[in-house]
Short mmCIF file of C-alpha atoms and ligand atoms in Angstrom, two decimals:
data_model
loop_
_atom_site.label_atom_id
_atom_site.label_comp_id
_atom_site.label_asym_id
_atom_site.label_seq_id
_atom_site.Cartn_x
_atom_site.Cartn_y
_atom_site.Cartn_z
CA MET B 1 -33.10 18.88 23.42
CA ALA B 2 -29.74 17.72 21.98
CA ARG B 3 -27.07 20.47 22.45
CA TYR B 4 -25.76 19.60 18.89
CA ASP B 5 -26.78 18.22 15.38
CA TYR B 6 -25.03 15.37 15.63
CA ASP B 7 -22.78 13.07 18.25
CA LEU B 8 -20.29 12.73 15.33
CA PHE B 9 -19.24 14.41 12.36
CA VAL B 10 -16.91 12.64 9.96
CA ILE B 11 -15.20 14.59 7.45
CA GLY B 12 -13.98 12.10 4.67
CA ALA B 13 -15.98 8.82 3.48
CA GLY B 14 -13.01 6.46 3.06
CA SER B 15 -12.35 3.20 4.47
CA GLY B 16 -11.43 4.99 7.83
CA GLY B 17 -14.07 7.36 7.90
CA VAL B 18 -17.06 5.08 6.90
CA ARG B 19 -15.72 2.25 9.45
CA ALA B 20 -15.68 4.77 12.27
CA ALA B 21 -19.34 6.20 11.29
CA ARG B 22 -20.69 3.04 10.69
CA PHE B 23 -19.82 1.65 14.23
CA ALA B 24 -20.23 4.81 15.90
CA ALA B 25 -23.80 4.83 14.60
CA ALA B 26 -23.95 1.07 15.89
CA ALA B 27 -23.24 1.99 19.28
CA GLY B 28 -26.06 4.71 19.40
CA ALA B 29 -24.61 7.57 18.16
CA ARG B 30 -26.34 10.31 15.59
CA VAL B 31 -23.65 10.51 12.78
CA ALA B 32 -23.46 12.50 9.79
CA ILE B 33 -20.38 12.21 7.41
CA CYS B 34 -19.37 14.37 4.35
CA GLU B 35 -17.42 13.54 1.14
CA GLU B 36 -16.47 16.01 -1.52
CA SER B 37 -15.53 13.23 -4.15
CA ARG B 38 -16.79 9.85 -4.40
CA VAL B 39 -17.47 7.48 -1.12
CA GLY B 40 -15.01 4.70 -1.05
CA GLY B 41 -11.96 7.11 -0.78
CA THR B 42 -8.27 6.19 -1.96
CA CYS B 43 -8.41 2.32 -1.56
CA VAL B 44 -11.83 1.69 -3.35
CA ILE B 45 -11.83 4.44 -5.75
CA ARG B 46 -8.38 5.09 -7.21
CA GLY B 47 -6.10 2.79 -4.86
CA CYS B 48 -5.79 -0.66 -3.72
CA ILE B 49 -9.14 -2.41 -5.37
CA PRO B 50 -8.46 -0.76 -9.02
CA LYS B 51 -4.68 -1.41 -8.76
CA LYS B 52 -5.40 -5.03 -7.84
CA LEU B 53 -7.70 -5.51 -10.70
CA LEU B 54 -4.98 -4.31 -12.81
CA VAL B 55 -2.38 -6.73 -11.34
CA TYR B 56 -4.56 -9.39 -12.10
CA ALA B 57 -5.17 -8.45 -15.54
CA ALA B 58 -1.23 -8.15 -16.04
CA HIS B 59 -0.67 -11.79 -14.81
CA TYR B 60 -2.62 -13.14 -17.46
CA ARG B 61 0.19 -12.65 -19.89
CA ASP B 62 2.22 -14.90 -17.99
CA ASP B 63 -0.46 -17.58 -17.35
CA PHE B 64 -1.00 -17.74 -21.07
CA GLU B 65 2.41 -18.26 -21.86
CA ASP B 66 2.84 -20.87 -19.15
CA ALA B 67 -0.43 -22.74 -20.21
CA ARG B 68 1.66 -24.01 -23.16
CA ALA B 69 3.96 -26.17 -20.99
CA TYR B 70 0.97 -27.75 -19.27
CA GLY B 71 -0.21 -29.12 -22.46
CA TRP B 72 -2.65 -26.02 -23.63
CA ASP B 73 -2.35 -25.30 -27.44
CA SER B 74 -2.40 -21.53 -26.12
CA HIS B 75 -1.73 -18.45 -28.11
CA LEU B 76 -1.47 -14.96 -26.50
CA PRO B 77 -5.00 -13.39 -27.04
CA THR B 78 -5.34 -10.07 -28.02
CA PHE B 79 -5.43 -7.58 -25.01
CA SER B 80 -7.72 -4.57 -24.99
CA TRP B 81 -6.72 -1.80 -22.23
CA PRO B 82 -10.18 0.11 -22.74
CA GLN B 83 -12.20 -2.81 -21.84
CA LEU B 84 -10.16 -3.84 -18.83
CA ILE B 85 -10.67 0.01 -17.67
CA ALA B 86 -14.34 -0.04 -18.55
CA ASN B 87 -14.80 -3.58 -16.62
CA LYS B 88 -12.83 -1.99 -13.64
CA ASP B 89 -14.98 1.15 -13.51
CA ARG B 90 -18.14 -0.89 -13.56
CA GLU B 91 -16.89 -2.55 -10.46
CA ILE B 92 -15.70 0.49 -8.82
CA ASP B 93 -19.30 1.98 -9.41
CA ARG B 94 -20.54 -1.19 -7.89
CA LEU B 95 -18.49 -0.83 -4.75
CA ASN B 96 -19.03 2.89 -4.61
CA GLY B 97 -22.94 1.82 -4.15
CA ILE B 98 -22.09 -0.64 -1.60
CA TYR B 99 -20.34 1.80 0.43
CA ILE B 100 -23.13 4.23 0.04
CA GLY B 101 -25.93 1.51 0.91
CA LEU B 102 -23.45 0.76 4.20
CA LEU B 103 -23.75 4.25 5.42
CA LYS B 104 -27.74 4.30 4.57
CA ASN B 105 -28.40 1.09 6.45
CA SER B 106 -26.20 2.00 9.54
CA GLY B 107 -28.47 5.37 9.79
CA VAL B 108 -25.49 7.70 9.01
CA GLU B 109 -26.62 10.87 7.17
CA LEU B 110 -24.27 11.42 3.89
CA LEU B 111 -23.58 14.59 2.92
CA HIS B 112 -21.93 15.47 -0.47
CA GLY B 113 -19.44 18.09 -0.38
CA ARG B 114 -16.45 19.47 1.06
CA GLY B 115 -16.31 19.58 4.95
CA VAL B 116 -14.78 22.87 6.54
CA LEU B 117 -14.28 23.41 10.19
CA ALA B 118 -16.25 26.79 11.32
CA ASP B 119 -15.37 26.08 14.94
CA ALA B 120 -14.31 23.09 16.97
CA HIS B 121 -17.88 21.95 16.94
CA THR B 122 -19.24 23.22 13.49
CA VAL B 123 -18.33 21.75 10.14
CA GLN B 124 -19.84 23.73 7.06
CA VAL B 125 -20.57 21.79 3.84
CA ASP B 126 -21.66 23.68 0.61
CA GLY B 127 -22.65 26.77 2.90
CA LYS B 128 -24.69 24.86 5.52
CA SER B 129 -23.39 24.47 8.97
CA TYR B 130 -23.87 21.35 11.24
CA THR B 131 -23.10 21.13 14.68
CA ALA B 132 -21.42 18.07 16.49
CA GLU B 133 -20.01 17.23 19.85
CA THR B 134 -17.25 15.23 18.40
CA ILE B 135 -15.70 15.68 15.05
CA LEU B 136 -13.32 13.03 13.09
CA ILE B 137 -10.94 13.97 10.40
CA ALA B 138 -10.55 11.46 8.04
CA THR B 139 -9.63 12.92 4.80
CA GLY B 140 -6.80 10.78 3.58
CA SER B 141 -3.78 11.72 1.21
CA TRP B 142 -3.23 12.83 -2.43
CA PRO B 143 -0.37 12.02 -4.73
CA VAL B 144 2.11 14.69 -4.79
CA VAL B 145 4.60 15.45 -7.84
CA PRO B 146 7.74 17.26 -6.61
CA PRO B 147 8.32 20.82 -8.23
CA ILE B 148 10.36 20.19 -11.45
CA PRO B 149 10.45 21.86 -14.57
CA GLY B 150 8.11 20.06 -17.17
CA GLY B 151 6.61 18.16 -14.09
CA ASP B 152 3.20 19.78 -14.34
CA GLY B 153 1.80 17.36 -17.00
CA CYS B 154 3.00 14.11 -15.47
CA MET B 155 0.66 11.40 -14.21
CA THR B 156 0.10 9.99 -10.88
CA SER B 157 -1.35 6.79 -9.81
CA ASN B 158 -4.81 8.57 -10.09
CA GLU B 159 -4.55 9.10 -13.83
CA ALA B 160 -2.55 5.79 -14.39
CA LEU B 161 -5.72 4.09 -13.55
CA GLU B 162 -7.75 6.06 -16.02
CA LEU B 163 -5.27 6.15 -18.92
CA PRO B 164 -7.44 6.06 -22.11
CA ASP B 165 -4.49 4.08 -24.06
CA LEU B 166 -1.63 2.03 -22.98
CA PRO B 167 1.74 4.21 -23.87
CA ARG B 168 4.68 2.34 -25.56
CA ARG B 169 7.19 3.59 -23.08
CA MET B 170 6.67 4.86 -19.78
CA LEU B 171 9.08 6.26 -17.02
CA ILE B 172 8.12 5.78 -13.23
CA VAL B 173 9.82 8.24 -10.78
CA GLY B 174 9.92 6.62 -7.43
CA GLY B 175 10.93 3.22 -6.02
CA GLY B 176 8.08 2.83 -3.25
CA TYR B 177 4.84 0.63 -3.05
CA ILE B 178 2.77 2.41 -5.93
CA ALA B 179 6.02 2.79 -8.39
CA VAL B 180 6.91 -1.12 -8.08
CA GLU B 181 3.09 -2.17 -8.43
CA PHE B 182 2.70 0.06 -11.53
CA ALA B 183 5.81 -0.81 -12.99
CA GLY B 184 5.08 -4.71 -12.99
CA VAL B 185 1.53 -3.90 -14.08
CA PHE B 186 2.56 -1.88 -17.15
CA ALA B 187 5.68 -4.12 -18.05
CA ASN B 188 3.59 -7.24 -17.98
CA LEU B 189 0.81 -5.48 -20.54
CA GLY B 190 3.74 -4.70 -23.07
CA VAL B 191 4.89 -1.23 -21.84
CA GLU B 192 8.64 -0.62 -21.93
CA VAL B 193 8.96 0.51 -18.27
CA SER B 194 12.09 2.29 -16.71
CA MET B 195 12.34 3.57 -13.35
CA ALA B 196 14.16 6.52 -11.91
CA VAL B 197 14.84 5.58 -8.19
CA ARG B 198 16.87 8.31 -5.97
CA GLY B 199 18.49 5.34 -3.70
CA GLU B 200 20.48 2.49 -3.96
CA GLU B 201 17.50 -0.17 -4.37
CA LEU B 202 13.86 -0.08 -4.40
CA LEU B 203 11.57 -0.25 -1.63
CA ASN B 204 13.24 1.61 1.25
CA GLY B 205 12.51 0.02 4.52
CA PHE B 206 11.79 -3.42 3.48
CA ASP B 207 14.46 -6.37 4.34
CA ASP B 208 17.64 -5.89 1.72
CA ASP B 209 17.32 -9.56 0.54
CA ILE B 210 13.89 -8.97 -0.44
CA ARG B 211 14.60 -5.43 -2.34
CA ILE B 212 17.46 -7.10 -4.24
CA GLU B 213 15.23 -10.22 -5.31
CA LEU B 214 12.56 -7.78 -6.62
CA ALA B 215 15.11 -5.64 -8.60
CA ARG B 216 16.48 -8.79 -10.02
CA ALA B 217 13.17 -9.94 -11.19
CA MET B 218 11.88 -6.97 -12.49
CA ARG B 219 14.99 -6.48 -14.59
CA ASP B 220 14.34 -9.88 -15.77
CA GLN B 221 10.94 -8.79 -16.70
CA GLY B 222 12.55 -6.20 -18.86
CA VAL B 223 12.01 -3.12 -16.37
CA THR B 224 15.15 -0.78 -16.69
CA ILE B 225 15.79 0.62 -13.14
CA HIS B 226 18.00 3.53 -13.04
CA THR B 227 19.10 3.89 -9.43
CA ARG B 228 20.58 6.75 -7.50
CA THR B 229 18.62 8.77 -10.26
CA GLN B 230 17.03 12.12 -10.01
CA LEU B 231 15.26 13.84 -12.60
CA GLU B 232 16.05 17.47 -13.21
CA SER B 233 13.83 18.49 -16.03
CA ILE B 234 10.98 17.05 -18.33
CA ALA B 235 10.59 18.30 -21.86
CA ARG B 236 7.74 17.53 -24.28
CA SER B 237 8.13 17.42 -28.04
CA ASP B 238 6.10 16.02 -31.09
CA ALA B 239 8.45 12.67 -30.66
CA GLY B 240 7.42 12.34 -26.88
CA ILE B 241 9.14 13.06 -23.43
CA THR B 242 12.66 13.39 -22.70
CA ALA B 243 13.48 13.36 -18.81
CA ARG B 244 16.78 14.61 -18.17
CA THR B 245 18.68 13.39 -14.99
CA GLN B 246 20.84 15.20 -12.82
CA MET B 247 23.66 13.33 -14.35
CA GLY B 248 22.65 14.85 -17.68
CA GLN B 249 21.54 11.49 -18.90
CA ASP B 250 18.26 11.79 -21.46
CA ILE B 251 15.51 9.18 -21.03
CA ASP B 252 13.06 9.41 -23.86
CA VAL B 253 9.63 8.05 -23.04
CA ASP B 254 5.99 8.74 -23.98
CA THR B 255 4.60 9.38 -20.65
CA VAL B 256 5.92 9.73 -16.92
CA LEU B 257 4.16 8.55 -13.95
CA TYR B 258 5.30 10.04 -10.28
CA ALA B 259 4.80 7.86 -7.58
CA THR B 260 7.08 9.98 -5.35
CA GLY B 261 4.59 9.57 -2.31
CA ARG B 262 1.31 11.40 -0.87
CA LYS B 263 0.39 14.12 1.07
CA ALA B 264 -2.15 14.44 3.86
CA LEU B 265 -5.25 16.23 2.65
CA THR B 266 -5.70 18.88 5.43
CA LYS B 267 -5.31 22.11 3.42
CA ASN B 268 -8.02 25.00 3.67
CA MET B 269 -10.23 23.06 5.72
CA GLY B 270 -10.35 25.46 8.69
CA LEU B 271 -8.32 23.17 10.86
CA ALA B 272 -5.41 25.25 12.28
CA GLU B 273 -8.11 28.04 12.76
CA ALA B 274 -10.12 25.73 14.76
CA GLY B 275 -7.03 25.10 16.86
CA VAL B 276 -5.94 21.82 15.69
CA GLU B 277 -2.28 21.47 15.65
CA LEU B 278 -0.72 20.31 12.38
CA HIS B 279 2.83 18.72 11.60
CA GLU B 280 5.03 20.85 9.15
CA ASP B 281 4.16 18.26 6.47
CA GLY B 282 0.32 19.00 6.95
CA THR B 283 -0.40 15.87 8.61
CA VAL B 284 -2.87 16.11 11.77
CA ALA B 285 -0.70 15.69 15.29
CA VAL B 286 -2.78 13.08 17.33
CA ASP B 287 -1.80 11.56 20.56
CA GLU B 288 -2.08 7.54 21.10
CA LEU B 289 -6.05 7.64 20.93
CA SER B 290 -6.08 9.54 17.81
CA ARG B 291 -7.15 12.92 19.53
CA SER B 292 -5.85 16.10 18.42
CA SER B 293 -4.66 19.16 19.92
CA VAL B 294 -8.45 20.12 20.48
CA SER B 295 -10.14 17.55 22.69
CA ASN B 296 -13.31 16.95 20.63
CA ILE B 297 -11.45 16.57 17.39
CA TYR B 298 -9.88 13.42 16.47
CA ALA B 299 -8.22 12.24 13.31
CA ILE B 300 -7.42 8.66 11.71
CA GLY B 301 -5.89 7.41 8.40
CA ASP B 302 -3.38 8.89 6.07
CA CYS B 303 -4.04 12.42 7.12
CA THR B 304 -2.43 11.48 10.37
CA ASP B 305 0.53 9.52 8.45
CA ARG B 306 0.92 6.90 11.00
CA MET B 307 1.24 3.81 8.97
CA ASN B 308 -0.53 4.52 5.61
CA LEU B 309 -2.53 1.23 5.08
CA THR B 310 -6.18 0.67 4.71
CA PRO B 311 -6.39 -2.04 7.57
CA VAL B 312 -4.74 0.26 9.65
CA ALA B 313 -7.29 2.96 9.17
CA LEU B 314 -9.84 0.47 9.82
CA HIS B 315 -8.05 -0.38 13.19
CA GLU B 316 -7.76 3.23 14.01
CA ALA B 317 -11.12 3.76 13.24
CA MET B 318 -12.36 0.77 15.52
CA CYS B 319 -10.30 2.18 18.12
CA PHE B 320 -11.51 5.75 18.10
CA VAL B 321 -14.99 4.02 18.29
CA GLN B 322 -14.15 2.25 21.39
CA THR B 323 -12.76 5.25 22.93
CA VAL B 324 -15.24 7.72 22.10
CA PHE B 325 -18.71 5.75 22.01
CA ARG B 326 -18.03 2.55 24.00
CA ASP B 327 -16.13 4.20 27.01
CA ASN B 328 -13.19 1.82 26.36
CA PRO B 329 -10.20 3.96 25.78
CA THR B 330 -8.19 1.92 22.89
CA LYS B 331 -4.87 2.61 21.27
CA PRO B 332 -4.09 1.21 17.94
CA VAL B 333 -1.36 -1.39 17.83
CA TYR B 334 1.29 -0.80 15.22
CA ALA B 335 3.47 -3.77 15.87
CA ASP B 336 3.61 -6.82 13.55
CA VAL B 337 1.37 -5.11 11.18
CA PRO B 338 1.48 -7.62 8.00
CA THR B 339 1.84 -5.64 4.70
CA ALA B 340 2.02 -6.89 1.14
CA VAL B 341 3.40 -5.13 -2.06
CA PHE B 342 1.36 -6.19 -5.45
CA SER B 343 4.76 -6.10 -7.51
CA THR B 344 5.55 -8.65 -9.87
CA PRO B 345 6.26 -11.10 -8.17
CA ALA B 346 4.50 -10.17 -4.82
CA ILE B 347 5.93 -9.52 -1.65
CA GLY B 348 4.59 -10.08 2.03
CA THR B 349 6.10 -9.27 5.12
CA VAL B 350 5.17 -9.23 8.93
CA GLY B 351 7.45 -8.25 11.76
CA LEU B 352 11.19 -6.86 11.50
CA THR B 353 13.54 -6.66 8.85
CA GLU B 354 16.83 -8.13 9.46
CA ALA B 355 18.64 -4.88 9.81
CA GLN B 356 15.73 -3.69 12.28
CA ALA B 357 16.00 -7.02 14.35
CA ARG B 358 19.98 -6.67 14.55
CA LYS B 359 19.51 -3.41 15.76
CA THR B 360 17.02 -4.47 18.19
CA PHE B 361 18.48 -7.60 19.53
CA GLY B 362 22.13 -7.58 18.45
CA ARG B 363 22.11 -11.11 17.51
CA VAL B 364 19.46 -12.55 15.07
CA ASP B 365 19.33 -16.19 13.55
CA VAL B 366 18.40 -15.95 10.08
CA TYR B 367 16.98 -18.50 7.92
CA LYS B 368 16.65 -18.47 3.93
CA SER B 369 15.20 -20.41 1.42
CA ARG B 370 15.42 -19.42 -2.25
CA PHE B 371 13.99 -21.76 -4.92
CA ARG B 372 12.12 -22.09 -8.14
CA PRO B 373 8.53 -23.21 -7.50
CA LEU B 374 7.23 -26.37 -8.70
CA LYS B 375 5.02 -24.71 -11.35
CA HIS B 376 7.90 -23.32 -13.24
CA THR B 377 9.89 -26.71 -13.42
CA LEU B 378 7.69 -27.18 -16.45
CA THR B 379 7.33 -23.82 -17.83
CA GLY B 380 10.91 -23.02 -17.41
CA ARG B 381 10.35 -19.70 -16.38
CA GLN B 382 13.48 -18.08 -14.21
CA GLU B 383 11.03 -16.97 -11.35
CA PHE B 384 12.40 -17.68 -8.11
CA THR B 385 10.65 -17.26 -4.62
CA LEU B 386 12.65 -16.13 -1.56
CA MET B 387 11.37 -16.71 2.06
CA LYS B 388 13.04 -15.50 5.26
CA LEU B 389 12.70 -15.98 8.78
CA LEU B 390 14.25 -13.99 11.69
CA VAL B 391 14.57 -15.45 15.08
CA GLU B 392 15.66 -13.77 18.27
CA PRO B 393 17.99 -16.64 19.75
CA LYS B 394 17.28 -15.88 23.55
CA SER B 395 13.47 -16.17 23.27
CA ASP B 396 13.49 -18.46 20.03
CA ARG B 397 10.44 -15.94 18.84
CA VAL B 398 10.02 -15.33 14.96
CA VAL B 399 10.52 -11.71 15.07
CA GLY B 400 10.43 -11.20 11.29
CA LEU B 401 8.74 -13.33 8.37
CA HIS B 402 9.41 -11.97 4.58
CA MET B 403 8.50 -13.74 1.01
CA ILE B 404 8.80 -12.57 -2.21
CA GLY B 405 6.85 -14.96 -4.68
CA ALA B 406 3.76 -16.05 -6.11
CA ASP B 407 0.88 -15.59 -3.72
CA ALA B 408 3.14 -13.95 -1.09
CA ALA B 409 0.08 -11.74 0.35
CA GLU B 410 -2.12 -14.65 1.05
CA ILE B 411 0.66 -16.85 2.39
CA VAL B 412 1.94 -14.07 4.85
CA GLN B 413 -1.53 -13.18 5.90
CA GLY B 414 -1.91 -16.68 7.90
CA PHE B 415 1.61 -16.68 9.42
CA ALA B 416 1.08 -13.11 10.69
CA VAL B 417 -1.50 -14.36 13.07
CA ALA B 418 1.35 -16.96 14.55
CA ILE B 419 3.80 -13.78 14.72
CA ARG B 420 1.31 -11.79 16.59
CA CYS B 421 0.80 -14.64 18.84
CA GLY B 422 4.59 -14.54 19.59
CA ALA B 423 5.03 -17.91 17.77
CA THR B 424 8.65 -19.43 18.41
CA LYS B 425 10.91 -21.18 15.64
CA ALA B 426 10.50 -24.45 17.44
CA GLN B 427 6.63 -24.04 17.10
CA PHE B 428 6.98 -23.06 13.32
CA ASP B 429 9.18 -26.38 13.32
CA ALA B 430 6.44 -28.44 14.88
CA THR B 431 3.98 -27.47 12.29
CA ILE B 432 3.46 -30.10 9.63
CA GLY B 433 3.90 -28.57 6.03
CA ILE B 434 1.34 -28.65 3.59
CA HIS B 435 2.91 -30.46 0.52
CA PRO B 436 3.64 -29.50 -2.32
CA SER B 437 3.27 -25.90 -1.62
CA SER B 438 5.71 -22.89 -1.32
CA ALA B 439 4.31 -22.13 2.07
CA GLU B 440 5.77 -25.10 3.62
CA GLU B 441 9.00 -23.72 3.52
CA PHE B 442 8.28 -21.48 6.26
CA VAL B 443 7.95 -24.52 8.71
CA THR B 444 10.84 -26.73 7.03
CA MET B 445 13.54 -24.02 7.30
CA ARG B 446 16.35 -26.06 9.57
CA THR B 447 19.69 -24.33 8.54
CA LYS B 448 20.70 -21.04 9.99
CA GLU B 449 22.53 -18.59 7.69
CA PRO B 450 26.24 -18.25 8.93
CA GLU B 451 26.51 -15.22 11.00
CA PRO B 452 27.92 -12.12 8.90
CA VAL B 453 31.32 -11.48 9.28
CA GLN B 454 32.21 -8.73 11.70
CA GLU B 455 34.18 -5.60 10.54
CA ALA B 456 37.75 -6.02 11.76
CA ALA B 457 38.52 -3.23 14.41
CA ASP B 458 40.95 -0.52 13.28
P1 LIG I 1 6.25 5.38 -0.89
O1 LIG I 1 6.81 6.49 0.45
O2 LIG I 1 5.99 4.09 -0.59
O3 LIG I 1 7.54 5.64 -2.03
C1 LIG I 1 8.09 6.91 -2.50
C2 LIG I 1 9.20 6.83 -3.42
O4 LIG I 1 9.39 7.90 -3.87
C3 LIG I 1 10.10 6.30 -2.52
O5 LIG I 1 11.04 5.34 -3.35
C4 LIG I 1 10.98 7.63 -2.38
O6 LIG I 1 12.27 7.42 -2.20
C5 LIG I 1 10.74 8.35 -3.51
N1 LIG I 1 10.61 10.02 -3.46
C6 LIG I 1 10.19 10.59 -2.47
N2 LIG I 1 10.39 12.02 -2.76
C7 LIG I 1 10.96 11.85 -4.04
C8 LIG I 1 11.57 13.04 -4.87
N3 LIG I 1 11.33 14.32 -4.33
N4 LIG I 1 12.32 12.56 -5.89
C9 LIG I 1 12.61 11.45 -6.21
N5 LIG I 1 12.15 10.47 -5.47
C10 LIG I 1 11.21 10.60 -4.40
O7 LIG I 1 5.16 6.31 -1.43
P2 LIG I 1 4.23 5.67 -2.43
O8 LIG I 1 3.48 6.87 -3.40
O9 LIG I 1 4.57 4.44 -3.29
O10 LIG I 1 2.95 5.04 -1.51
C11 LIG I 1 2.24 5.79 -0.74
C12 LIG I 1 1.74 5.22 0.47
O11 LIG I 1 0.54 4.28 0.04
C13 LIG I 1 2.78 3.98 0.99
O12 LIG I 1 3.81 4.34 1.80
C14 LIG I 1 2.00 2.76 1.28
O13 LIG I 1 2.09 3.21 2.81
C15 LIG I 1 0.79 3.17 0.85
N6 LIG I 1 0.44 2.17 -0.39
C16 LIG I 1 0.32 0.85 0.09
C17 LIG I 1 0.18 -0.10 -0.77
C18 LIG I 1 0.03 -1.69 -0.54
O14 LIG I 1 -0.35 -1.66 0.87
N7 LIG I 1 0.22 -2.76 -1.27
C19 LIG I 1 0.20 0.06 -2.19
C20 LIG I 1 0.44 1.43 -2.56
C21 LIG I 1 0.59 2.50 -1.48
P3 LIG I 1 13.12 7.26 -0.69
O15 LIG I 1 12.68 5.76 -0.57
O16 LIG I 1 14.39 7.59 -1.10
O17 LIG I 1 12.50 8.33 0.22
#
């Protein structure tokens, strides 16, 4: 008789947990997974997918306007936010059903309820105990609103995806992925959007040229960006909401959306009691094979805060299955992970930023192209695309590729394969472009940017 009820018990049925459960079952393991909310997790239920549907909705505004330049007698049709949200919810229900079906068809037992560790081999769900040889923590993360007077009633991305009506004025706090994506969506849907960003620029960690270009484009769309700005308090009255900055400026809006980061969901689930070491911020401490301080307990995805992206959680899940159920210890690889921000315009990026490349290699050759896409020669829209290549001169390898402009995510995904394969600038140059396209710029950049002027020594 088996020593444990299951070979694997997964806590959390988001992208990473579901992937690990299914592929472990395919390797012959007896697997259970528990979920306290809806199967699908952040990405499917309240993140990437619903957000991208809203991004599509918002882009129609420009498309209707641009169509006139192409001979369409187009008038801006009326827009119904409740209709969009209802359609989005229907699609999320469908995907939720697909995820449940995937688990069922893989032979994984799905338990509804919160999983709490009773010991290193026992998980309790709704008062019932289940034992397992291996336990995988894949509980994800949740948005956090920093403590601030009046901050309690503010929205996060969770509520923004469920708003019953569009507000007239919105303040978005933060300048990261979620802040800029939602700013683009709501501004395009006609909301007066302002942003409070504590740094100098949006999107800390991205290439500086891309960050500057995004801020320029967003300001052109009418988004007000308050940089070096932190809120001190939020007060509500019949007239709306007044957000007071630490500099004493009042920003009057109808709603405030906090997008200031997310926190690992690891509280009150018996982890520390079972001996699982947590970092100060609540994330699970794991080694290179995603193993926690308890040898049979592993963790993947946002709750480990290594690189909080759905495809990375899927990758970590696959490596975990290889390691534990295929007898093939496999470390997740975090180099050259492409990523996109579905801002307006979108950003796609892979490899190092210019600052990182200079720090790593000393010298770096920079190629840049900024242009108005062909489409907008007729529309007159002042929307620019910026593309940038970073080349390590000794090896000629392309070590960074960045783009802001239409279809950036679609374009950069393909180039990410080349970068992953170690493509050189000479190989980029030898590749024939697809004409006319924006993407061809990446293989036709011939002129290096001048070296930055060195600061004179004192
Ligand atoms: P991010 O970490 O990307 O950005 C948080 C923002 O809030 C930063 O601008 C940060 O400033 C600011 N901030 C943090 N704390 C405070 C504070 N106390 N007061 C004021 N501002 C503050 O988090 P997000 O919530 O935007 O997204 C979470 C993660 O989800 C991302 O890191 C990403 O991994 C993932 N994600 C990916 C997406 C995609 O792939 N397209 C889409 C959405 C999310 P500073 O920069 O100065 O620290």
